C-alpha positions as CSV (number, residue, x, y, z in Angstrom):
1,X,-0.7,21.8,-18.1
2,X,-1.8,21.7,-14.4
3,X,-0.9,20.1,-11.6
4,X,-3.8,17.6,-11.7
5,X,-3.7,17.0,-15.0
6,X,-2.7,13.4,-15.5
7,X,1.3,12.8,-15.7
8,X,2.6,9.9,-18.4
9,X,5.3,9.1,-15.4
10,X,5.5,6.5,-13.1
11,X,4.9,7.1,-8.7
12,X,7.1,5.0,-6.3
13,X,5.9,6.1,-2.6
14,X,7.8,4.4,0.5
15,X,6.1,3.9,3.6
16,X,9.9,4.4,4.8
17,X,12.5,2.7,6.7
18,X,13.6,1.6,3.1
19,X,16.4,-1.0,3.8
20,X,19.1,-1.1,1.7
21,X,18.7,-4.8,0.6
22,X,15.3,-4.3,-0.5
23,X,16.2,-4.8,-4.1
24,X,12.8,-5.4,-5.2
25,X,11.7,-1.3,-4.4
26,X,15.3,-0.1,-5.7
27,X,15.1,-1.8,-8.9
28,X,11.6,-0.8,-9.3
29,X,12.6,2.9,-9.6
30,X,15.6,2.3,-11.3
31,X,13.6,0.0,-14.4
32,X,11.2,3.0,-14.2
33,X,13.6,5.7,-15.2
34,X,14.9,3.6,-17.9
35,X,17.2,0.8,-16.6
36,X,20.6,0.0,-16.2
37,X,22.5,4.0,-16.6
38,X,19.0,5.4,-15.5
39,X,19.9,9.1,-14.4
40,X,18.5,9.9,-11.3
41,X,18.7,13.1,-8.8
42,X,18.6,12.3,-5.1
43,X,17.3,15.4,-3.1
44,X,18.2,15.3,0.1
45,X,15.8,18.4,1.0
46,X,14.2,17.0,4.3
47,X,16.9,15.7,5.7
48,X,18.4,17.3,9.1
49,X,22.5,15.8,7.8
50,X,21.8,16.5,4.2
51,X,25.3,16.4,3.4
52,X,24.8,11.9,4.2
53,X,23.2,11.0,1.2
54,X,25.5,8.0,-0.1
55,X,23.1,5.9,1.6
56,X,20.1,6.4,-1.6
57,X,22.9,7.4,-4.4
58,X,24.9,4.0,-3.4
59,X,21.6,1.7,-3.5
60,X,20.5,3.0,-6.4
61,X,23.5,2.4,-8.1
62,X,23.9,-0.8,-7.0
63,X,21.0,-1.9,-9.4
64,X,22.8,0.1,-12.4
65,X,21.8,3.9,-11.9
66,X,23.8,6.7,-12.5
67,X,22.7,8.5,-9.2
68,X,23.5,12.1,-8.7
69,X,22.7,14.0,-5.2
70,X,21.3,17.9,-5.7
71,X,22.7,20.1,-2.9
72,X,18.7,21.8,-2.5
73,X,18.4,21.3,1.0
74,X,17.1,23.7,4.2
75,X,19.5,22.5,6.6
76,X,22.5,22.4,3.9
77,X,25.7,24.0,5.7
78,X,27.7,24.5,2.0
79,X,24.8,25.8,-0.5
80,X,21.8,27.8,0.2
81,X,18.6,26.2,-1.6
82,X,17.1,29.3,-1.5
83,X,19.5,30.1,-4.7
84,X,20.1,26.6,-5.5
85,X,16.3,26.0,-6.9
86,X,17.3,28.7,-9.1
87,X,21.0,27.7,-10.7
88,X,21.3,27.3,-14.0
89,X,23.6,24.1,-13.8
90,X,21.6,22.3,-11.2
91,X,18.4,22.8,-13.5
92,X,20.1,21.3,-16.2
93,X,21.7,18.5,-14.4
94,X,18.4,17.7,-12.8
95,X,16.8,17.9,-16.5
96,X,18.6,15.1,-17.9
97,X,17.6,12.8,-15.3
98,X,14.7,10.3,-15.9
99,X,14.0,9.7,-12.2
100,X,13.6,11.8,-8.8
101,X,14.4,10.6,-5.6
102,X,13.3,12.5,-2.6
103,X,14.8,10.9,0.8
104,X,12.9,11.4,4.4
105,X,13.6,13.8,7.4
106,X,10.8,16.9,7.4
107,X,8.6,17.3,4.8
108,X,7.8,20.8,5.5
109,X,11.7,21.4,4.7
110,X,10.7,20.0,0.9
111,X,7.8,22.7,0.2
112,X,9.9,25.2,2.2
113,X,12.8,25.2,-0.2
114,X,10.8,23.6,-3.7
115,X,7.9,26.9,-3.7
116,X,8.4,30.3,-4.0
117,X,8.0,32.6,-1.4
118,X,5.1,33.5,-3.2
119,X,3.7,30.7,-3.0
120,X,4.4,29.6,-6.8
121,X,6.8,27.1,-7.9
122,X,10.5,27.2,-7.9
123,X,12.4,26.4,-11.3
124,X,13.3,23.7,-9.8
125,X,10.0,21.9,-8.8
126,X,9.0,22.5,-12.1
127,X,12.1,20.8,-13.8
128,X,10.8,18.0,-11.8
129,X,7.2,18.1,-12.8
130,X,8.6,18.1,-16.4
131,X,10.1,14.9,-16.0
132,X,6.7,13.4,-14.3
133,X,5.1,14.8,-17.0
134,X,7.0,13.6,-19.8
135,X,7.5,9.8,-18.3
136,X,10.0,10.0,-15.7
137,X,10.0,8.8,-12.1
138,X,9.1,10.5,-8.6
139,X,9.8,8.7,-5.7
140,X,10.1,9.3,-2.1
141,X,10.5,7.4,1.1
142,X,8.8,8.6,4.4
143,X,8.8,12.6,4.3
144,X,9.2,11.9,0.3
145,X,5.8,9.7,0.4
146,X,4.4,12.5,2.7
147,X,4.7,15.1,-0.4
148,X,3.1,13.1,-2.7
149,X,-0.5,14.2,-1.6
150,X,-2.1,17.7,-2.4
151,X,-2.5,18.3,1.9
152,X,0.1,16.6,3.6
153,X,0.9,16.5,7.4
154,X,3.1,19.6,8.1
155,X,4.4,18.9,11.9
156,X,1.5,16.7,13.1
157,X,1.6,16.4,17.7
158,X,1.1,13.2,19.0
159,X,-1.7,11.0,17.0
160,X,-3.8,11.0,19.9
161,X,-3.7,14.7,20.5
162,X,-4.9,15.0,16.3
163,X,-7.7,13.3,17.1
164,X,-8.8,15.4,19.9
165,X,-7.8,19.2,18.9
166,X,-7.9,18.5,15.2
167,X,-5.8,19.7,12.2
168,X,-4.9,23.3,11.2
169,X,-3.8,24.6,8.0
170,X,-0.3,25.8,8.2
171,X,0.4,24.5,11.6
172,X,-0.8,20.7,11.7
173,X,-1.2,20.5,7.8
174,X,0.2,22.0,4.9
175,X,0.0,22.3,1.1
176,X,2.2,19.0,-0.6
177,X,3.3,18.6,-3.7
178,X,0.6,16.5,-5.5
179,X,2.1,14.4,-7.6
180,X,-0.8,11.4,-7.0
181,X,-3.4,14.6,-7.5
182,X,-6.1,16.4,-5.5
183,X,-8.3,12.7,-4.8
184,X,-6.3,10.6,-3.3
185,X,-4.4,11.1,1.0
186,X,-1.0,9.1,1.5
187,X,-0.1,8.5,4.8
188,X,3.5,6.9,5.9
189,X,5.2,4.6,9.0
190,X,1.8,3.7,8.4
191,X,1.3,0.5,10.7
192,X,4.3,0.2,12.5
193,X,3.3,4.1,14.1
194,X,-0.5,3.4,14.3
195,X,-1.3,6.2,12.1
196,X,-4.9,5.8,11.1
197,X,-6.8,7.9,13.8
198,X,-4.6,11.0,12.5
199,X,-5.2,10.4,8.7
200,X,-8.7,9.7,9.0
201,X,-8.7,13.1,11.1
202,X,-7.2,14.8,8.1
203,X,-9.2,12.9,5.6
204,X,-12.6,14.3,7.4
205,X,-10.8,17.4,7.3
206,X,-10.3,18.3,3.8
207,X,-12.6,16.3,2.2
208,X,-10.5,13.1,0.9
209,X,-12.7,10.5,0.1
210,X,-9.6,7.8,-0.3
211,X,-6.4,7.0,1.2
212,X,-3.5,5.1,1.5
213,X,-1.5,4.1,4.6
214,X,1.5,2.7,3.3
215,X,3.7,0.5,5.8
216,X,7.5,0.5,6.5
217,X,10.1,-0.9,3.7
218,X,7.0,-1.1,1.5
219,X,6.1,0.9,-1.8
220,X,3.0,1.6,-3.3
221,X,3.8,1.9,-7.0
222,X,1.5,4.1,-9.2
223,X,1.6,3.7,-13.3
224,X,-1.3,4.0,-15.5
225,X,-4.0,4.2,-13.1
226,X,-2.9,1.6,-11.4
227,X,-1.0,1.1,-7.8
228,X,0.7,-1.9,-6.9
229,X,2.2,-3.0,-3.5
230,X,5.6,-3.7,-3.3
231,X,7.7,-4.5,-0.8
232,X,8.4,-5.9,2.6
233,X,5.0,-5.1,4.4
234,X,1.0,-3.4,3.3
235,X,-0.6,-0.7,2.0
236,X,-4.1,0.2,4.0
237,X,-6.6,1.5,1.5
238,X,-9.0,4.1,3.0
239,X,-12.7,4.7,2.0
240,X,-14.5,7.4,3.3
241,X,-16.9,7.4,0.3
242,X,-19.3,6.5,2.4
243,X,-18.6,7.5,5.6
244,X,-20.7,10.2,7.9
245,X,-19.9,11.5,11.6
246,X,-22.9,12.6,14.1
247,X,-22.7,16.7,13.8
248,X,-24.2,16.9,17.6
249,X,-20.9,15.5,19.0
250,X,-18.6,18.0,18.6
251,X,-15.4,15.7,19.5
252,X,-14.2,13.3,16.3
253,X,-16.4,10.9,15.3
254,X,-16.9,9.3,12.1
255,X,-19.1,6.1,10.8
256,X,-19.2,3.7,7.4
257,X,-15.4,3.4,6.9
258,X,-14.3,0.7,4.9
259,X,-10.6,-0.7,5.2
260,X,-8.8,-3.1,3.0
261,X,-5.4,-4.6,3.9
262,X,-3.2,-5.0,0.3
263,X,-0.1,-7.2,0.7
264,X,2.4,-7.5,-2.1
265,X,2.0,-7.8,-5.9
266,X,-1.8,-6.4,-4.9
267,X,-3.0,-4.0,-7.4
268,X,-5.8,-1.2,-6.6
269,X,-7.1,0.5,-9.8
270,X,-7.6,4.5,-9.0
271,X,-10.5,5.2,-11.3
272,X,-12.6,2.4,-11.0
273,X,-11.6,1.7,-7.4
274,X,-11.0,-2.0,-7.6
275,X,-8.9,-4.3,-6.2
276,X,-7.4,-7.0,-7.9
277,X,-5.4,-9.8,-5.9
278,X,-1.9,-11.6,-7.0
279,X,-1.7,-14.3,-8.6
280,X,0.7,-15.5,-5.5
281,X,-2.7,-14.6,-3.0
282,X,-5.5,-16.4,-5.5
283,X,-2.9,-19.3,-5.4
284,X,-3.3,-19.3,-1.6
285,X,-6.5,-19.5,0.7
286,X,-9.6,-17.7,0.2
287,X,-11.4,-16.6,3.4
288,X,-15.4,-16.1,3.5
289,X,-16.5,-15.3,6.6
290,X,-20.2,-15.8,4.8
291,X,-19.6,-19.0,3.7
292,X,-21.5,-21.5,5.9
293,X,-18.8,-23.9,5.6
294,X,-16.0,-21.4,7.3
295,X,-13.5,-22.9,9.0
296,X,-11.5,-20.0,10.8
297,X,-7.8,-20.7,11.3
298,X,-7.7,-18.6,14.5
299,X,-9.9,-18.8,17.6
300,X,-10.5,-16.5,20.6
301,X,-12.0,-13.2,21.1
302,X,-9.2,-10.3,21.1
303,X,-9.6,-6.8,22.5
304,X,-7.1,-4.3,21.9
305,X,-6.7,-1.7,24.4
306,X,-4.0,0.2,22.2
307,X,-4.8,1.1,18.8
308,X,-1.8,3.2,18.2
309,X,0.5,0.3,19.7
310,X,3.0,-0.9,17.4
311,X,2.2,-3.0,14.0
312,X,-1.5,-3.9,15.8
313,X,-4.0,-2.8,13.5
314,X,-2.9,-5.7,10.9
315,X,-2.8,-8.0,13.5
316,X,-6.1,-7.1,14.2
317,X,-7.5,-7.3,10.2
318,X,-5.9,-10.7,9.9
319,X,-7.6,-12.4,13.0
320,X,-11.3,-10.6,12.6
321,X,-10.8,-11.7,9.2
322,X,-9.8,-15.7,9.9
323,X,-12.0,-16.2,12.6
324,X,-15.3,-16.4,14.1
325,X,-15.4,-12.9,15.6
326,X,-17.6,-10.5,14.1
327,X,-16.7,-7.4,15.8
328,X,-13.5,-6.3,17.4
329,X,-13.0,-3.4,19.4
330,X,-9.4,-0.8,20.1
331,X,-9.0,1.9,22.2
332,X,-7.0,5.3,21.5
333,X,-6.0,6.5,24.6
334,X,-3.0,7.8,27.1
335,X,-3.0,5.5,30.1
336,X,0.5,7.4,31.1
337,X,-0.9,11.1,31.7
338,X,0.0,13.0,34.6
339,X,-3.8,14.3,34.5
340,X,-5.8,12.1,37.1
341,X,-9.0,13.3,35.9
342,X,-11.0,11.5,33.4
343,X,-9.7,11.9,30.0
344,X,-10.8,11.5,26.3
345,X,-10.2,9.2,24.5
346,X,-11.5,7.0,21.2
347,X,-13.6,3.6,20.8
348,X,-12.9,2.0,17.2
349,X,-15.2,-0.8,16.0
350,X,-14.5,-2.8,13.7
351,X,-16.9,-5.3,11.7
352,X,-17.3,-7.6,9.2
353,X,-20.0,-7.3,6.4
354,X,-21.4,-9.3,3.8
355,X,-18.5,-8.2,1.5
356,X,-15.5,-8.8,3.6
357,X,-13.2,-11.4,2.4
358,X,-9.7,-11.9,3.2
359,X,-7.3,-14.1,1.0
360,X,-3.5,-16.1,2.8
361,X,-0.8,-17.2,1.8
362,X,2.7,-18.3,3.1
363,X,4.2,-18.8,-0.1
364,X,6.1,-15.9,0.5
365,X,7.8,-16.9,3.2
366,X,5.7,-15.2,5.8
367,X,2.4,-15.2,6.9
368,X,0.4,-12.4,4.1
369,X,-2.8,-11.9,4.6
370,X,-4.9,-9.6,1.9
371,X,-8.0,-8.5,4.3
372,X,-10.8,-6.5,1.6
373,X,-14.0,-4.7,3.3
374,X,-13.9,-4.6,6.8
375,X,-16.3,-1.8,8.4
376,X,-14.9,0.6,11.1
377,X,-16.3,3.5,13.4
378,X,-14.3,6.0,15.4
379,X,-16.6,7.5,19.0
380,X,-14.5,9.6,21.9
381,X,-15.3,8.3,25.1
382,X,-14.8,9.3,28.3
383,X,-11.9,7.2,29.9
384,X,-11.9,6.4,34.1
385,X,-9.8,8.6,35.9
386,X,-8.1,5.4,37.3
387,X,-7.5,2.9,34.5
388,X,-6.0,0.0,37.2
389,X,-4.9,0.0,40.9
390,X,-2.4,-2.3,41.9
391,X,-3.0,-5.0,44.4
392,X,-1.2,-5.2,47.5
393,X,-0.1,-8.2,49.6
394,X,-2.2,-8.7,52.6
C-alpha cells in the first residue's frame, strides 16, 4: 500500500506550544489509541535535549496512557538513531503501541533519522505507518505537525526573506512524512508567528491547492475525511484553488485567495471541502455582511502596517468580518534594516465577497469568531527608503 493511499487511523496535528493542562488535545489522542492503557511511543527525534521527554510521556499519562519514550533521536548523547531505527526490540516495542507521538524541536532532525540514506524508509517509519494504517494514532506538536505534509519547511530564513528569495528544495523545503497525503500543506505557530506570507510562498511553489495554518495550543484532528479544531486557539484554512499570480512580475505575487478562520469544535470535510460550524457557533451570532440589515459590532477603519506582527491576522478576520469595512489592507516589511535604500516589501488586501460570513460566540468563555470566505491578494511594493523622521523640539 502507498503512502497516499488512505490510512484507517486517526491524525492529531498541534499548532504547538501544547500546554500541559490542555486536557481536551491530550485526551483526544489518548481516546484515539484506544483509551485508558492506550500504548503510546513518544519520539523525541527533533528535539535538541531529547533525553527531557517526561514532559509528553507524563501528560499523556495523566489521561490513562501507558506512554513509552523511543531513544530515535539526532541529537541523542546515549543511542545512535542511526542504529536505533533498525533494533529489533525498539521495532517491537513501537509495534504494540496504538498511538505515535512526535514532540517539536527540528523537523529536519525527524526525516534525517526516520529515511534511509537512500532515501527509502527506515524499519522504523514503517512500523509507524503500520499502525496509521491499521487504525492507530499519529500526532505531533510543532516540528511533529510540520512532518505531517508531503513538502514541509526544512530550515525556512526569516518569513519575509521567503517571500522575497523564494523556497528551495533541500535547503528551504524538504520532503515530510505525509501522513495527511500529497493534497493538503500544514503550517504551524501559525498565527501567533505570522506565518501565512511563507506558506502561501511554498504553496505557489509546489502546487498545493489547500492548506492549513494551525495556531498555538490548538489541534487539528483528522478522522474519516474529516478535520476538526480542537483546542485553545484556530486553524486557517487555505484555498488556492482559485488563485493566479501576474507572470510579468517576477517578485511574489499571487491573487483569488480565499481564507477561512475555524475556531473550535469546527469541522472542515477534506473531499468535498466543506465547512461545517459547531453547534456552540450556530448557537451564537451569525454575521452577513450582505444582509441589508447588518449591524456591525465593531466600527473604525484599521490598517495594519505589520502583517507578520504577533497574533494580528485574526484580529484582522474578526473586525473586516463584524464591521462595515470592505477592504483592509497589511504590510510585510522590515522597518529595522540597516539598508537605507528602498526596500521590498509586500501589500496584502483583503476583502469581503458575496460569500463571506462570519459566525460569534462567547459562550466559550472568550471572544471566538468563525470568519468563512474572505478574499486576499499578496503585490511586493517598493517601500520609502525613510519610513518616519522624528520631530525635533524647536
Amino acid at each position: 500500500m502507498s503512502e497516499v493511499s488512505k490510512p484507517a487511523g486517526s491524525l492529531v496535528i498541534i499548532g504547538g506550544a501544547l500546554r500541559y493542562n490542555n486536557h481536551e488535545v491530550w485526551q483526544r489522542i489518548v481516546e484515539l489509541s484506544g483509551g485508558k492503557g492506550a500504548k503510546i511511543a513518544v519520539f523525541p527525534t527533533a528535539s535538541r535535549n531529547p533525553q527531557k521527554t517526561n514532559y509528553t510521556v507524563n501528560a499523556l499519562n495523566e489521561q490513562g496512557a501507558e506512554a513509552i519514550a523511543i531513544p530515535v533521536a539526532v541529537k541523542n548523547r546515549d543511542v545512535d538513531y542511526r542504529k536505533a531505527v533498525y533494533d529489533p526490540q525498539l521495532l517491537a516495542q513501537v509495534r504494540e503501541c496504538n498511538g505515535v507521538f512526535f514532540t517539536g524541536g527540528d523537523q529536519s532532525y525527524i526525516t534525517q533519522a526516520l529515511y534511509a540514506e537512500s532515501g527509502g524508509h527506515t524499519p522504523m517509519l514503517d512500523v509507524i505507518w503500520e499502525i496509521y494504517r491499521q487504525g492507530g494514532v499519529v500526532a505531533g506538536t510543532s516540528a511533529g505537525a510540520a512532518i505531517m505534509s508531503t513538502t514541509m519547511f526544512r530550515h525556512p530564513p526569516d518569513i519575509l526573506d521567503v517571500m522575497k528569495f523564494g523556497v528551495h528544495w533541500g535547503r528551504e523545503i524538504n520532503r515530510g512524512l505525509g501522513f495527511i497525503g500529497p493534497d493538503f500543506f500544514v503550517d504551524q505557530h501559525f498565527l501567533v508567528r505570522g506565518r501565512l506570507g511563507r506558506s502561501l510562498v511554498i504553496m505557489q511553489t509546489i502546487g498545493y491547492k489547500l492548506g492549513f495554518g494551525i495556531d498555538e495550543n490548538t489541534a487539528l484532528v483528522v478522522q474519516n475525511d474529516e478535520a476538526e479544531v480542537i483546542g485553545d486557539q484556530g486553524v486557517l484554512v487555505m484555498d488556492l484553488s482559485e488563485a493566479y499570480d501576474d507572470p510579468k512580475i517576477p517578485e511574489f505575487n499571487l491573487d483569488g485567495i480565499r481564507l477561512s478562520y475555524l475556531g473550535k469544535g469546527d469541522r472542515y470535510h477534506l473531499q468535498t471541502q466543506k465547512i461545517s460550524l459547531s453547534q456552540i457557533k450556530l448557537n451564537g451570532d451569525k454575521i452577513d455582511p450582505n444582509d441589508p440589515y447588518f449591524q456591525p459590532y465593531m466600527s473604525g477603519d484599521r490598517f495594519y502596517p505589520d502583517l507578520l506582527a504577533h497574533s494580528v491576522l485574526d484580529d484582522l478576520l474578526a473586525h473586516l468580518i463584524d464591521s462595515q469595512q470592505q477592504e483592509a489592507i497589511a504590510l510585510a516589511f522590515n522597518p529595522l534594516s540597516s539598508d537605507r535604500k528602498a526596500c521590498l516589501g509586500f501589500k496584502f488586501t483583503f476583502w469581503k465577497g458575496q460569500d463571506s460570513l462570519g459566525y460569534y460566540t462567547g459562550a466559550l468563555g472568550v471572544t471566538s469568531y468563525t470568519v468563512l470566505n474572505i478574499y486576499a491578494a499578496v503585490k511586493p511594493i517598493q517601500m520609502k527608503p525613510v519610513l518616519y523622521d522624528e520631530l525635533k523640539s524647536p
